[in-house]
C-alpha positions as YAML, in Angstrom:
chain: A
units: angstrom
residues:
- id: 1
  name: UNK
  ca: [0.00, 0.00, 0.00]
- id: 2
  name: UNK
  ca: [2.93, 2.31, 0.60]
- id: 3
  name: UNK
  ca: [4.44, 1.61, -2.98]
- id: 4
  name: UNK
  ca: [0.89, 2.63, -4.22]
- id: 5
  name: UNK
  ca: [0.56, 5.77, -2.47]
- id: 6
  name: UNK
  ca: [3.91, 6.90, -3.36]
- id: 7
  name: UNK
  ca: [2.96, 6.33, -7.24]
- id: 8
  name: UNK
  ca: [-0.57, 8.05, -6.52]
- id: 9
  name: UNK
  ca: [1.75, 10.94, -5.46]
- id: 10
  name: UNK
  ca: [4.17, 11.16, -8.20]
- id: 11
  name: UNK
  ca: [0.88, 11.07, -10.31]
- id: 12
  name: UNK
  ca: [-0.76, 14.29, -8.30]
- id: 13
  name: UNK
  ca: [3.06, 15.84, -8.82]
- id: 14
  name: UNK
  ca: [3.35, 15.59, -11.95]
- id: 15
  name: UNK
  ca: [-0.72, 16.83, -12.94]
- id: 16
  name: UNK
  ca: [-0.01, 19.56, -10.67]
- id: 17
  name: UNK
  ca: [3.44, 20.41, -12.17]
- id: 18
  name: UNK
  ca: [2.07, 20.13, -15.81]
- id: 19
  name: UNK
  ca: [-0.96, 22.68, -14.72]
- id: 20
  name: UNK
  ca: [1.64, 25.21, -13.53]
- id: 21
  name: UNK
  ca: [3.64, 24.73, -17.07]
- id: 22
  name: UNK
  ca: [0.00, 25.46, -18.84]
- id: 23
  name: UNK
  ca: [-0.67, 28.87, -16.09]
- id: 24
  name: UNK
  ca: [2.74, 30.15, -17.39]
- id: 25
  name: UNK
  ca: [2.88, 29.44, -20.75]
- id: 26
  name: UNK
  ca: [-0.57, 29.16, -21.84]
- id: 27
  name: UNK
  ca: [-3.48, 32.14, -22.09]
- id: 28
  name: UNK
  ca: [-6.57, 31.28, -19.60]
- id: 29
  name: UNK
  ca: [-9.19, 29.91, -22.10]
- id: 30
  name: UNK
  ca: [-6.92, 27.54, -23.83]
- id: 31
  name: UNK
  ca: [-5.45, 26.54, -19.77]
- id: 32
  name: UNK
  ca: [-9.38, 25.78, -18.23]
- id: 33
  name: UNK
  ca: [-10.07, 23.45, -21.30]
- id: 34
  name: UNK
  ca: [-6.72, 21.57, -21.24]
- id: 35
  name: UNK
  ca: [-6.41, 21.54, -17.33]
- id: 36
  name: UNK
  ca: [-10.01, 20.17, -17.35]
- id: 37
  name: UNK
  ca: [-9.23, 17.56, -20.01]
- id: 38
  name: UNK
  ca: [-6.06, 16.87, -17.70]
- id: 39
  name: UNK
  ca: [-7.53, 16.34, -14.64]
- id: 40
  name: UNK
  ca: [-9.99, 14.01, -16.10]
- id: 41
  name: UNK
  ca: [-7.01, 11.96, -17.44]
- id: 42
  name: UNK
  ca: [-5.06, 11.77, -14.39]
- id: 43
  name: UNK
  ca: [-8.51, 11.01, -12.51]
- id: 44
  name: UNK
  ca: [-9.00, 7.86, -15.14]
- id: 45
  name: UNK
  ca: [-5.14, 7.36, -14.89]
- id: 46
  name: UNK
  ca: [-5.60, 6.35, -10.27]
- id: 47
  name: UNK
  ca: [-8.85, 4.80, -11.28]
- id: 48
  name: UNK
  ca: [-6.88, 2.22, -13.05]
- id: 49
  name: UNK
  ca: [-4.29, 1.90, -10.56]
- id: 50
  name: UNK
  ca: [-6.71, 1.36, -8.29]
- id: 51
  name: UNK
  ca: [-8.23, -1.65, -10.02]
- id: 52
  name: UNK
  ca: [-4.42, -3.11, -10.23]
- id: 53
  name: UNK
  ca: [-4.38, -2.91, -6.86]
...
């Protein structure tokens, strides 16, 4: 359980690192609809590590 909730936390890392690349590089329309798409890919992304679990 420890292995998985490290990898669940690289996961969260990395969405939350990728969001701040989009804030800095990206104007705020084009950053809600990719963010949103994001999230919803990281969100399916645990869901399947959950079922591997």
């Amino acid at each position: 359980m420890n292995g998985y909730s490290g990898d669940l936390n690289i996961v969260i890392c990395i969405g939350i690192c990728t969001l701040s690349f989009y804030a800095i590089n990206i104007d705020v329309v084009s950053l809600f609809t990719d963010s949103s798409f994001l999230f919803l890919t990281i969100l399916h992304y645990i869901d399947v590590l959950y079922q591997f679990e």
